[in-house]
Amino acid sequence: MPQPPRRRRSSISDVARLAGVSVGTVSNVLNRPQRVSAATRERVQAAIAELQFVPNGSARQLRVGSVTTAGAIVLDLTNPFFTDVARGMEDRLAQDDWTLMVASSEEAPEREARFRRLFEQHGVQGVALVPSSEDVAPLLALHERGVRVVLLDRPSPVPQLASVAVDDVAGAAMAARHLLAQGHRRLVLLNGPRTILQCADRSAGVVAALTEAGLDPAEALEEVTVTLNAAGGERGAREVLARRTGRGPVAVFCVNDLVALGVLRTLRREGVDVPGEVAVVGYDDVSYAAELTVPLTSVRQPTHDLGWTAADLLVRGGAAESVVFQPELVVRESSGGGAAG
Amino acid sequence: MPQPPRRRRSSISDVARLAGVSVGTVSNVLNRPQRVSAATRERVQAAIAELQFVPNGSARQLRVGSVTTAGAIVLDLTNPFFTDVARGMEDRLAQDDWTLMVASSEEAPEREARFRRLFEQHGVQGVALVPSSEDVAPLLALHERGVRVVLLDRPSPVPQLASVAVDDVAGAAMAARHLLAQGHRRLVLLNGPRTILQCADRSAGVVAALTEAGLDPAEALEEVTVTLNAAGGERGAREVLARRTGRGPVAVFCVNDLVALGVLRTLRREGVDVPGEVAVVGYDDVSYAAELTVPLTSVRQPTHDLGWTAADLLVRGGAAESVVFQPELVVRESSGGGAAG
DNA sequence: AGTCACGGTTGAAACGATTCATGGTCGAGT
DNA sequence: ACTCGACCATGAATCGTTTCAACCGTGACT
């Protein structure tokens, strides 16, 4: 078997030599073809084709400073919410002929830092990221170094950084109010780590709704920390079933739809009736929420717009704006909402 | 509002000046700290911290040649199948401390080409991609230029290129045989464009199964071309319902689960019974296939392993291997399989 | 004939890191 | 006193582009 070929890539000066022109002319053919006479241009282009010349991006970038590329760092690439956001970003970036590179931090601050560094070294114009920790210092530093930064899915805690978010407190409060309206008096919140702001906010929203209804959150709310995926939901559901005291139905509010999916899966396996015995509400309203065995009540976020707007801020790059969208509750069968009203 | 700061990033020579050493020494502190005396090292590190110095990746790369980064280009980032593959790649790459950059071609050859160029210019070691066209010439050229290339989810048509695939002909044949076993004699295949090899192969698999059962594919198979997402499924389903002649139940085989989701959604809206009136089979066995209103029969692929293996080939970079996995049929209610058997 | 403008081309400087041959210092060994 | 290594630090060369001042030849205008 042949060794993988690592023969030296041909450079602009190889092209120049072959075409019998100077390097500057080749560069002009590449970047301002109209400045070059048709004859030379063709000669150079023939040489480029013959040598299979591909400009060295590093060299170009070293000289020019940066490229029209943006990076996105999300918490979990397998969560449809984040891929929809990425899609929104791509749609906006495409308008200005920018490209997007996506990376997944898996909620690990070190991974996030690694990708931040990688993107910065690759000279991206800007980075949109869902922070995996509360510490904004490294992001401010990044911004100071001239890389545009937009916080995704959480409001910026500092005025220097732009952000695009959805009001998580309001969204969670809507969900909790809805469950209270169904007659529930005790809620279980399957939540992620509080270090992720979205999780903290959703918790706060539930607490607000309970308080507003005259209930004592310390009594009425039980919060279980789970991983933000279906496996987490399965574990959470087992926990809920184990702790379930005899009295009455339980309401489970899941921090996202993947968790809710895990919950529904486990409840179905255990033969637990939804919403009769356990009511379930999710968050994000992923595309298949309405098509599940028990259609899932969920809090819809303007996912695509979120990404679109983030990318828009990156491209426009003006002052640091903070945009906040409002979520919307979509009531379906899993919370008993359709019937009870 | 302050203008976005674009003050010059500090360079290695700024650090050298501040620390009172030469640039070579700073570089040594960065890359072989043990070669530098403790005192100087600390002085340099202090300077680095003070200036918030981040090495310029372009310059480094220009000098050194390449970075430990791989790129992946998939057809659709919002399809769970591809994100699972990406996850598998990341898992393997992390072992060697490589990083992954993901891009989505949206099945458009020009977009794919754009990302190929971008990745190459960024100096990635290798690219794993799901080709959006049949033309391997540009991929061979890329390989010639020293970038490792692995074809994802399709076998390589040429010996020079490595590939990791799942046997789509076999998978589709399994699905078709299953539907035939349920008594169906006419199949509708909601397929993507034939230019995508997976689509062509799945069609071939169905044809093979029909022929094998003594049926004439020209008679028994109706193929409808749709987009590879839920919207495509919805359109396909409407098409199927419109064309439906009175006689008997219909079997619909969808090229992937997103399409199947769209089909199920439309059938539910139209009040069509699944699997009684229309049997549905999907492809990919996405995570939520079992939890849908009507649990979906689907062809499972070793998604994670697919990505893992592709990344493994990239990292190891030896001879061009071709790996083929076998798929597996998962029978659920949507095809009537559970009951009729 | 002389001047000017202009399109086309040139070639060297610059970007910021890595590398490596060279040089300097110090202590130990003869 | 002198040599020799060991250990550190130096700084020039290098990677492949882009950019820009300078140059050249031609044709138009005075």
XYZ file of C-alpha atoms (C1' of nucleotides) in Angstrom:
742
model
C 0.000 0.000 0.000
C 1.268 3.463 -0.867
C 2.312 5.809 1.894
C -0.075 8.717 2.219
C 1.412 11.342 -0.082
C 2.803 14.362 1.741
C 4.516 15.984 -1.151
C 4.911 19.686 -0.656
C 1.908 21.709 -1.649
C 2.632 24.020 -4.487
C 2.833 27.659 -3.558
C 2.095 30.888 -5.258
C 5.700 31.239 -6.374
C 5.619 27.854 -8.083
C 2.646 29.130 -10.018
C 4.446 32.377 -10.780
C 7.488 30.549 -12.094
C 5.446 28.212 -14.269
C 3.401 31.057 -15.690
C 6.446 33.262 -16.117
C 5.101 36.120 -14.025
C 5.771 37.566 -10.616
C 4.112 36.435 -7.388
C 2.319 39.717 -7.114
C 0.589 39.065 -10.390
C -0.554 35.645 -9.311
C -1.945 37.174 -6.172
C -3.771 39.713 -8.278
C -5.252 37.030 -10.488
C -6.527 35.432 -7.322
C -7.909 38.522 -5.648
C -8.559 41.219 -8.246
C -8.716 39.473 -11.596
C -9.847 42.636 -13.346
C -6.499 44.285 -12.702
C -4.749 41.702 -14.809
C -4.765 41.528 -18.581
C -6.756 38.694 -20.068
C -3.702 37.031 -21.588
C -1.678 36.864 -18.380
C -4.724 35.921 -16.407
C -5.297 32.903 -18.571
C -1.679 31.872 -18.429
C -1.716 32.099 -14.651
C -4.971 30.238 -14.371
C -3.612 27.458 -16.521
C -0.609 27.197 -14.224
C -2.880 27.146 -11.181
C -4.891 24.330 -12.654
C -1.853 22.376 -13.677
C -0.252 22.582 -10.251
C -3.556 22.083 -8.441
C -2.664 25.140 -6.492
C -4.701 25.880 -3.364
C -3.781 29.078 -1.538
C -2.339 28.534 1.878
C -4.926 29.923 4.250
C -2.494 30.326 7.103
C -0.222 32.541 5.118
C -3.094 34.588 3.795
C -4.543 34.960 7.219
C -1.225 35.818 8.777
C -0.943 38.644 6.342
C -4.521 39.834 6.270
C -5.512 39.284 9.862
C -8.680 37.301 9.769
C -11.177 35.339 7.756
C -14.907 35.581 7.363
C -15.617 32.669 9.591
C -17.567 32.458 12.803
C -17.471 29.747 15.413
C -20.277 28.382 17.525
C -19.788 26.434 20.716
C -22.907 24.726 21.976
C -23.467 22.463 24.952
C -24.581 19.375 23.101
C -24.585 18.858 19.381
C -26.991 15.948 19.611
C -29.686 18.141 21.129
C -31.997 19.342 18.344
C -32.384 22.665 20.094
C -28.754 23.500 19.496
C -28.626 22.200 15.963
C -31.629 24.363 15.143
C -29.798 27.335 16.583
C -26.758 26.461 14.499
C -28.959 26.260 11.451
C -30.300 29.722 12.190
C -26.767 31.030 12.432
C -25.756 29.436 9.167
C -28.730 30.957 7.415
C -27.720 34.427 8.502
C -24.018 33.947 7.850
C -24.652 32.630 4.363
C -26.114 36.015 3.435
C -22.716 37.608 3.902
C -20.889 34.586 2.586
C -19.388 33.747 5.938
C -18.939 30.200 7.087
C -19.715 28.586 10.393
C -17.749 26.073 12.347
C -19.545 24.252 15.088
C -18.136 22.579 18.155
C -19.725 20.936 21.155
C -18.495 21.592 24.669
C -20.445 18.739 26.260
C -21.020 21.189 29.112
C -17.365 20.908 30.083
C -15.694 24.285 30.710
C -12.281 22.908 29.715
C -13.616 21.681 26.405
C -15.231 25.033 25.863
C -11.933 26.756 26.597
C -10.122 24.464 24.214
C -12.459 25.313 21.365
C -12.349 28.994 22.193
C -8.601 28.865 21.867
C -8.796 26.826 18.680
C -11.245 29.208 17.060
C -9.226 32.217 18.108
C -6.059 30.707 16.727
C -7.856 29.956 13.515
C -8.622 33.635 13.393
C -12.395 33.577 13.390
C -14.067 36.960 13.353
C -16.406 36.048 16.130
C -17.673 33.329 18.383
C -21.201 32.618 19.536
C -21.299 30.346 22.527
C -23.518 28.865 25.149
C -21.350 29.260 28.229
C -20.744 26.101 30.201
C -19.868 28.002 33.348
C -20.689 31.275 35.027
C -17.241 32.714 34.604
C -17.323 35.450 31.985
C -13.728 36.561 32.546
C -12.271 34.461 29.718
C -14.993 35.701 27.400
C -14.273 39.306 28.260
C -10.612 38.629 27.636
C -11.452 37.136 24.263
C -13.496 40.200 23.453
C -10.651 42.446 24.544
C -8.421 40.665 22.092
C -10.691 41.734 19.298
C -12.773 38.633 18.733
C -16.469 39.355 18.593
C -18.361 37.419 21.219
C -22.070 36.744 21.469
C -23.542 34.829 24.357
C -26.089 32.351 23.109
C -29.210 31.449 25.018
C -28.331 33.498 28.069
C -28.385 37.208 28.750
C -25.042 38.881 29.160
C -24.123 39.674 32.744
C -21.817 42.464 31.584
C -22.489 45.359 29.216
C -19.445 44.691 27.033
C -20.711 41.382 25.694
C -23.562 40.968 23.242
C -26.135 38.303 23.922
C -29.226 36.666 22.513
C -31.436 34.852 24.922
C -34.914 33.648 25.670
C -36.549 34.567 28.945
C -36.085 31.313 30.829
C -37.605 32.571 34.041
C -40.795 33.452 32.203
C -40.818 30.186 30.267
C -40.433 28.046 33.346
C -43.003 30.101 35.200
C -45.489 29.548 32.372
C -44.933 25.824 32.552
C -45.264 25.738 36.326
C -48.390 27.904 36.299
C -49.893 25.558 33.767
C -49.228 22.536 35.984
C -50.670 24.365 38.981
C -53.755 25.151 36.929
C -54.149 21.428 36.334
C -54.523 21.038 40.071
C -51.022 19.906 40.940
C -49.639 21.149 44.233
C -46.262 19.432 44.202
C -43.782 19.690 41.374
C -40.649 17.773 40.589
C -38.104 19.677 38.532
C -35.591 17.565 36.673
C -32.881 20.139 36.216
C -29.274 20.370 35.112
C -26.459 21.843 37.178
C -27.074 25.345 38.523
C -23.787 26.495 37.082
C -25.567 26.611 33.759
C -27.600 29.755 33.858
C -30.527 28.389 31.894
C -30.981 25.746 34.577
C -30.761 28.235 37.404
C -33.237 30.537 35.661
C -35.755 27.820 34.990
C -35.595 26.856 38.609
C -36.183 30.473 39.572
C -39.169 30.640 37.263
C -40.775 27.657 38.909
C -40.138 29.097 42.356
C -41.702 32.377 41.273
C -44.817 30.659 39.979
C -45.199 28.636 43.165
C -44.758 31.651 45.391
C -47.205 33.617 43.295
C -49.736 30.810 43.874
C -49.241 31.093 47.607
C -47.246 27.889 47.934
C -44.001 27.418 49.810
C -41.364 26.339 47.290
C -39.429 24.513 49.997
C -42.481 22.306 50.395
C -43.979 22.163 46.965
C -40.863 21.849 44.838
C -38.484 18.977 44.639
C -35.496 19.498 42.397
C -33.475 16.582 41.059
C -30.238 17.194 39.224
C -29.812 15.113 36.087
C -27.702 15.125 32.955
C -29.260 17.082 30.106
C -30.155 14.156 27.885
C -32.501 11.187 27.610
C -30.360 9.073 29.932
C -30.726 11.787 32.545
C -34.476 11.692 32.077
C -34.555 7.949 32.578
C -32.611 8.242 35.797
C -34.788 11.112 36.924
C -37.975 9.186 36.222
C -36.803 6.197 38.231
C -35.953 8.561 41.054
C -39.413 10.092 40.877
C -41.125 6.706 40.900
C -39.022 5.497 43.811
C -39.751 8.554 45.924
C -43.400 8.651 45.008
C -45.494 8.575 48.133
C -48.907 7.099 47.640
C -50.855 10.313 47.544
C -52.074 11.560 44.210
C -50.572 12.331 40.843
C -47.127 13.815 40.334
C -46.109 16.660 38.037
C -42.681 16.523 36.461
C -41.174 19.506 34.729
C -38.109 18.671 32.641
C -35.392 21.143 31.848
C -35.472 20.093 28.216
C -37.271 17.769 25.838
C -34.505 15.189 25.721
C -34.902 14.703 29.443
C -38.668 14.569 28.970
C -38.197 11.922 26.292
C -36.248 9.797 28.756
C -38.953 10.292 31.343
C -41.738 9.290 28.966
C -39.769 6.247 27.862
C -39.248 5.058 31.408
C -42.840 5.719 32.453
C -44.107 3.769 29.468
C -41.849 0.832 30.306
C -43.055 0.897 33.894
C -46.661 1.084 32.792
C -47.281 4.418 34.451
C -50.111 6.445 32.961
C -49.314 9.865 31.532
C -50.817 12.283 32.378
C -53.099 10.370 34.768
C -50.468 9.297 37.271
C -47.588 11.489 36.202
C -47.910 14.726 34.245
C -44.898 15.724 32.162
C -43.834 19.041 30.699
C -40.701 19.560 28.649
C -38.770 22.527 27.351
C -37.677 23.495 23.813
C -40.562 21.980 21.857
C -38.358 19.903 19.607
C -39.745 18.874 16.246
C -41.046 15.510 17.340
C -42.641 16.629 20.627
C -46.121 16.513 19.108
C -45.641 13.028 17.672
C -44.668 11.166 20.810
C -46.749 8.341 22.273
C -48.133 10.939 24.590
C -47.787 14.281 22.837
C -45.536 16.422 24.972
C -46.459 19.753 26.484
C -43.419 21.947 26.095
C -42.104 25.485 26.140
C -41.322 26.604 22.644
C -38.367 28.850 21.981
C -37.722 30.808 18.791
C -34.738 28.591 18.090
C -33.987 29.546 14.548
C -34.365 33.257 15.266
C -32.074 32.880 18.233
C -29.274 31.629 16.019
C -30.107 34.023 13.214
C -29.941 37.003 15.514
C -26.734 35.850 17.148
C -25.102 35.529 13.753
C -26.489 38.903 12.780
C -24.825 40.522 15.768
C -21.586 38.766 14.891
C -21.612 39.937 11.309
C -22.714 43.487 12.044
C -20.352 43.647 14.974
C -21.431 47.036 16.275
C -22.169 47.844 19.869
C -22.895 45.035 22.269
C -26.623 44.504 22.101
C -28.655 42.225 24.303
C -31.694 40.668 22.712
C -34.267 38.746 24.715
C -36.997 36.677 23.094
C -40.150 35.465 24.770
C -41.007 31.764 24.920
C -44.419 30.252 24.430
C -46.154 27.358 26.144
C -47.497 24.647 23.867
C -50.016 22.552 25.716
C -50.464 18.953 24.683
C -51.617 15.770 26.256
C -48.680 14.896 28.515
C -49.686 17.513 31.065
C -53.378 16.716 30.965
C -53.881 20.145 29.494
C -55.978 19.179 26.518
C -58.805 17.800 28.671
C -58.718 19.666 31.987
C -58.151 23.101 30.378
C -21.247 52.961 22.905
C -17.612 52.042 22.461
C -16.335 50.895 19.107
C -15.468 47.223 19.105
C -11.840 47.171 20.140
C -9.518 46.054 17.381
C -6.299 46.934 19.069
C -3.462 44.889 17.759
C -3.093 41.520 19.379
C 0.141 41.262 21.247
C 2.714 39.104 19.561
C 5.546 36.963 20.723
C 7.990 39.816 20.304
C 5.912 42.076 22.555
C 6.205 39.399 25.174
C 9.927 39.078 24.541
C 10.441 42.790 24.912
C 8.440 43.003 28.124
C 10.233 40.034 29.621
C 13.608 41.237 28.412
C 14.432 38.096 26.463
C 14.582 37.085 22.830
C 11.685 35.777 20.799
C 13.311 32.373 20.582
C 13.213 32.088 24.332
C 9.540 32.945 24.491
C 8.884 30.302 21.887
C 10.824 27.823 23.980
C 8.822 28.685 27.078
C 5.730 27.964 25.037
C 6.856 24.721 23.453
C 9.680 23.184 25.484
C 9.516 24.784 28.930
C 12.148 22.417 30.317
C 14.798 23.941 28.089
C 14.420 27.261 29.828
C 15.725 28.138 33.274
C 13.091 28.531 35.947
C 13.795 32.212 36.488
C 13.434 33.222 32.834
C 10.470 30.978 32.410
C 8.611 32.722 35.184
C 9.485 36.124 33.885
C 8.210 35.187 30.451
C 5.077 33.651 31.820
C 4.343 36.779 33.791
C 4.720 38.827 30.625
C 2.432 36.449 28.766
C -0.200 36.803 31.445
C 0.109 40.567 31.575
C -0.248 40.994 27.833
C -2.936 38.336 27.575
C -0.842 36.832 24.855
C -2.438 34.166 22.668
C -0.166 32.645 20.037
C -1.215 33.409 16.499
C -2.277 30.082 15.083
C -1.835 31.168 11.492
C 1.787 32.063 12.007
C 2.487 28.859 13.859
C 0.745 26.833 11.255
C 2.441 28.585 8.396
C 5.753 27.605 9.889
C 4.905 24.141 11.172
C 2.604 22.931 8.439
C -0.545 21.690 10.107
C -2.637 21.337 13.216
C -4.281 18.413 14.923
C -7.735 19.222 13.714
C -10.122 17.243 11.604
C -13.139 18.459 9.731
C -16.441 16.754 9.134
C -18.904 17.709 6.450
C -22.310 16.135 6.806
C -25.464 16.514 4.756
C -27.717 17.902 7.448
C -26.708 18.920 10.908
C -30.255 18.817 12.174
C -30.562 15.130 11.383
C -29.804 13.145 14.558
C -28.107 10.481 12.483
C -25.357 12.867 11.492
C -24.949 14.433 14.888
C -24.533 10.976 16.363
C -21.855 10.276 13.789
C -20.160 13.543 14.692
C -20.313 12.568 18.326
C -18.620 9.280 17.529
C -15.880 11.132 15.703
C -15.339 13.513 18.568
C -15.050 10.643 20.993
C -12.284 9.071 18.979
C -10.478 12.320 18.246
C -10.489 13.336 21.892
C -8.309 10.314 22.652
C -5.486 11.845 20.646
C -6.357 15.350 21.702
C -7.482 16.358 18.265
C -10.398 18.646 17.730
C -13.293 18.423 15.341
C -14.947 21.089 13.297
C -18.319 20.314 11.859
C -20.031 21.821 8.866
C -23.252 21.051 7.077
C -23.447 20.909 3.305
C -27.241 20.837 3.135
C -26.746 18.362 0.294
C -25.428 21.151 -1.916
C -22.214 20.253 -3.761
C -21.130 23.906 -3.886
C -21.512 24.252 -0.138
C -19.564 21.079 0.322
C -16.812 22.388 -1.922
C -16.726 25.628 -0.003
C -16.205 23.867 3.289
C -13.639 21.542 1.801
C -11.672 24.554 0.685
C -12.119 26.260 4.022
C -10.947 23.238 5.961
C -7.994 22.736 3.688
C -6.989 26.351 3.992
C -7.257 26.070 7.725
C -4.775 23.249 7.447
C -6.792 20.393 8.884
C -5.056 17.049 8.908
C -8.025 15.291 7.469
C -11.633 15.556 6.420
C -14.435 13.068 6.861
C -17.363 13.804 4.651
C -20.644 12.523 3.389
C -20.397 13.340 -0.303
C -23.245 15.359 -1.714
C -22.516 14.263 -5.260
C -21.074 11.306 -7.089
C -18.027 13.135 -8.302
C -14.973 11.910 -6.412
C -12.458 13.873 -8.490
C -12.240 16.804 -6.087
C -11.821 14.402 -3.196
C -9.023 12.579 -4.922
C -7.386 15.908 -5.625
C -7.692 16.853 -1.977
C -6.107 13.566 -1.036
C -3.320 14.167 -3.535
C -2.576 17.429 -1.831
C -1.877 15.581 1.372
C -5.151 15.988 3.237
C -6.450 12.732 4.626
C -9.927 11.976 3.346
C -12.456 9.506 4.661
C -15.796 8.996 2.960
C -18.536 8.811 5.526
C -21.576 6.604 5.150
C -20.708 5.431 1.677
C -18.146 2.983 0.367
C -15.284 4.418 -1.593
C -15.545 3.962 -5.354
C -11.763 4.237 -5.691
C -9.022 2.407 -3.839
C -7.111 5.547 -2.889
C -9.799 6.877 -0.568
C -10.673 5.418 2.805
C -14.308 4.962 3.678
C -16.633 3.867 6.437
C -20.097 2.824 5.439
C -23.109 0.758 6.311
C -24.503 -1.688 3.789
C -27.468 0.304 2.525
C -28.514 -2.242 -0.051
C -28.796 -4.884 2.647
C -30.581 -2.523 5.040
C -33.182 -1.494 2.504
C -33.656 -5.089 1.399
C -34.308 -6.112 5.001
C -36.931 -3.431 5.346
C -38.593 -4.345 2.063
C -38.584 -8.059 2.855
C -40.192 -7.281 6.160
C -42.989 -5.344 4.480
C -43.472 -8.133 1.960
C -43.706 -10.589 4.831
C -46.548 -8.489 6.220
C -48.442 -9.246 3.053
C -47.824 -6.038 1.164
C -47.390 -6.358 -2.574
C -46.952 -2.735 -3.495
C -44.380 -0.451 -1.925
C -43.918 3.276 -2.028
C -40.366 4.448 -1.481
C -39.963 8.024 -0.352
C -36.424 8.597 -1.441
C -33.929 11.415 -1.843
C -32.135 12.273 -5.069
C -30.286 9.401 -6.728
C -27.138 11.468 -6.868
C -26.712 10.685 -3.196
C -25.394 7.169 -3.136
C -27.238 6.146 0.011
C -30.494 6.924 -1.745
C -29.537 5.007 -4.854
C -28.417 2.028 -2.783
C -31.555 1.912 -0.707
C -33.581 1.939 -3.870
C -31.470 -0.921 -5.213
C -32.022 -2.877 -2.022
C -35.764 -2.577 -2.354
C -35.649 -3.633 -5.972
C -33.538 -6.632 -5.037
C -35.990 -7.729 -2.364
C -38.940 -7.365 -4.717
C -37.260 -9.304 -7.479
C -36.250 -11.997 -5.032
C -39.915 -12.330 -4.061
C -40.870 -12.824 -7.696
C -42.395 -9.387 -8.119
C -41.775 -6.965 -10.932
C -40.260 -3.801 -9.458
C -41.680 -1.733 -12.295
C -45.115 -2.778 -11.074
C -44.702 -3.179 -7.383
C -42.507 -0.195 -6.571
C -43.404 3.415 -6.742
C -40.599 5.817 -5.932
C -41.279 9.400 -4.929
C -38.433 11.856 -4.610
C -38.615 14.063 -1.533
C -36.321 16.257 0.514
C -34.551 14.400 3.293
C -36.428 15.936 6.207
C -39.807 16.023 7.907
C -41.182 18.511 5.400
C -40.296 16.070 2.655
C -42.144 13.350 4.520
C -45.234 15.499 4.802
C -45.217 16.193 1.098
C -44.588 12.547 0.358
C -47.448 11.428 2.540
C -49.880 13.781 0.859
C -48.702 12.450 -2.475
C -49.272 8.894 -1.302
C -52.755 9.676 -0.041
C -53.678 11.445 -3.236
C -52.503 8.613 -5.447
C -54.004 5.951 -3.262
C -56.334 3.803 -5.254
C -59.074 2.226 -3.240
C -57.628 -1.240 -3.026
C -56.035 -2.315 0.217
C -53.353 -1.022 2.538
C -50.228 0.803 1.405
C -46.661 0.270 2.556
C -44.373 3.271 2.713
C -40.653 2.926 3.159
C -38.915 6.181 4.043
C -35.304 6.892 3.266
C -34.779 8.163 6.795
C -36.597 8.658 10.055
C -37.079 12.380 9.602
C -39.072 11.670 6.484
C -40.953 8.966 8.360
C -41.736 11.461 11.103
C -43.255 13.786 8.562
C -45.276 10.923 7.131
C -46.614 9.871 10.521
C -47.487 13.451 11.354
C -49.471 13.895 8.179
C -51.224 10.548 8.468
C -52.240 11.344 12.026
C -53.632 14.721 10.953
C -55.555 13.069 8.154
C -56.905 10.417 10.455
C -55.274 7.558 8.565
C -54.636 4.452 10.607
C -51.045 3.225 10.941
C -50.307 0.431 10.280
C -53.864 -0.597 9.332
C -54.267 1.608 6.296
C -50.686 2.649 5.762
C -47.643 0.799 7.041
C -44.522 2.882 7.585
C -40.870 1.939 7.890
C -38.057 4.402 8.496
C -34.291 4.309 8.341
C -31.641 5.227 10.975
C -33.585 4.308 14.118
C -33.161 7.707 15.722
C -33.408 7.909 19.483
C -37.077 8.758 19.616
C -38.303 6.236 17.030
C -39.630 3.930 19.737
C -41.498 6.711 21.526
C -43.609 8.018 18.682
C -47.390 7.880 18.668
C -47.006 4.791 16.581
C -43.607 3.335 17.409
C -41.611 3.329 14.222
C -40.106 0.293 12.554
C -36.688 1.328 11.362
C -33.305 0.156 10.140
C -30.711 0.739 12.803
C -27.194 1.737 11.873
C -24.152 1.666 14.143
C -24.030 5.435 14.070
C -21.571 6.104 16.813
C -19.190 3.392 15.599
C -19.403 4.813 12.119
C -18.069 8.157 13.299
C -15.612 6.588 15.694
C -14.112 4.435 12.975
C -13.929 7.289 10.498
C -12.041 9.386 13.019
C -9.820 6.439 13.790
C -8.850 6.148 10.140
C -8.162 9.872 10.036
C -5.933 9.817 13.073
C -4.060 6.662 12.150
C -3.803 7.829 8.585
C -2.281 4.651 7.166
C -3.393 2.904 4.031
C -6.844 3.621 2.668
C -9.118 1.106 4.337
C -12.751 0.541 3.546
C -14.931 -0.524 6.441
C -18.503 -1.688 5.978
C -20.906 -2.195 8.856
C -24.108 -4.189 8.765
C -27.446 -2.605 9.653
C -30.207 -4.208 11.678
C -33.977 -4.082 11.327
C -35.885 -3.025 14.410
C -39.513 -4.014 14.059
C -42.107 -1.940 15.860
C -45.750 -1.169 15.475
C -45.746 1.178 12.486
C -45.216 -1.678 10.052
C -47.745 -3.960 11.677
C -44.840 -6.218 12.558
C -45.558 -6.627 16.231
C -49.023 -8.129 15.652
C -49.085 -9.752 12.207
C -45.556 -11.240 12.547
C 9.257 66.350 -29.793
C 7.949 66.376 -25.234
C 4.752 65.544 -21.515
C 1.244 63.027 -19.265
C -1.841 59.491 -17.928
C -2.686 54.976 -17.417
C -3.048 50.015 -17.494
C -0.053 46.314 -16.433
C 3.540 44.343 -13.910
C 7.204 43.912 -10.569
C 9.669 42.799 -6.300
C 10.526 43.663 -1.632
C 8.540 44.351 2.940
C 5.522 42.625 6.318
C 2.620 39.353 9.048
C 4.079 36.188 13.734
C 5.569 32.141 14.904
C 9.449 28.067 14.989
C 13.988 26.331 14.429
C 18.745 25.893 14.688
C 23.486 27.132 14.303
C 26.070 30.112 17.120
C 27.836 32.204 21.180
C 28.427 33.162 26.050
C 28.959 31.723 30.985
C 30.117 28.872 34.592
C 32.041 24.964 37.111
C 34.595 20.815 37.077
C 38.523 18.304 35.820
C 43.467 18.001 34.580
C 45.952 28.196 33.918
C 43.530 25.888 30.512
C 40.149 22.903 28.301
C 35.808 20.927 28.051
C 30.885 20.203 28.663
C 26.613 21.503 30.135
C 23.396 24.692 30.077
C 20.952 28.867 28.366
C 19.936 32.356 25.461
C 20.224 34.599 20.971
C 18.745 36.209 16.481
C 18.538 35.374 11.637
C 16.278 32.502 8.284
C 12.015 30.587 7.021
C 7.042 29.475 5.954
C 3.387 31.582 1.730
C 0.692 35.097 1.235
C -0.819 40.327 0.428
C 0.174 44.957 -0.417
C 2.109 48.947 -2.366
C 5.497 52.042 -4.151
C 7.950 52.059 -8.194
C 8.586 51.144 -12.928
C 7.699 50.395 -17.882
C 5.645 51.006 -22.368
C 2.127 52.905 -25.056
C -0.821 56.211 -26.936
C -2.934 60.756 -26.578
C -2.457 65.467 -26.262
C -0.072 69.907 -26.655
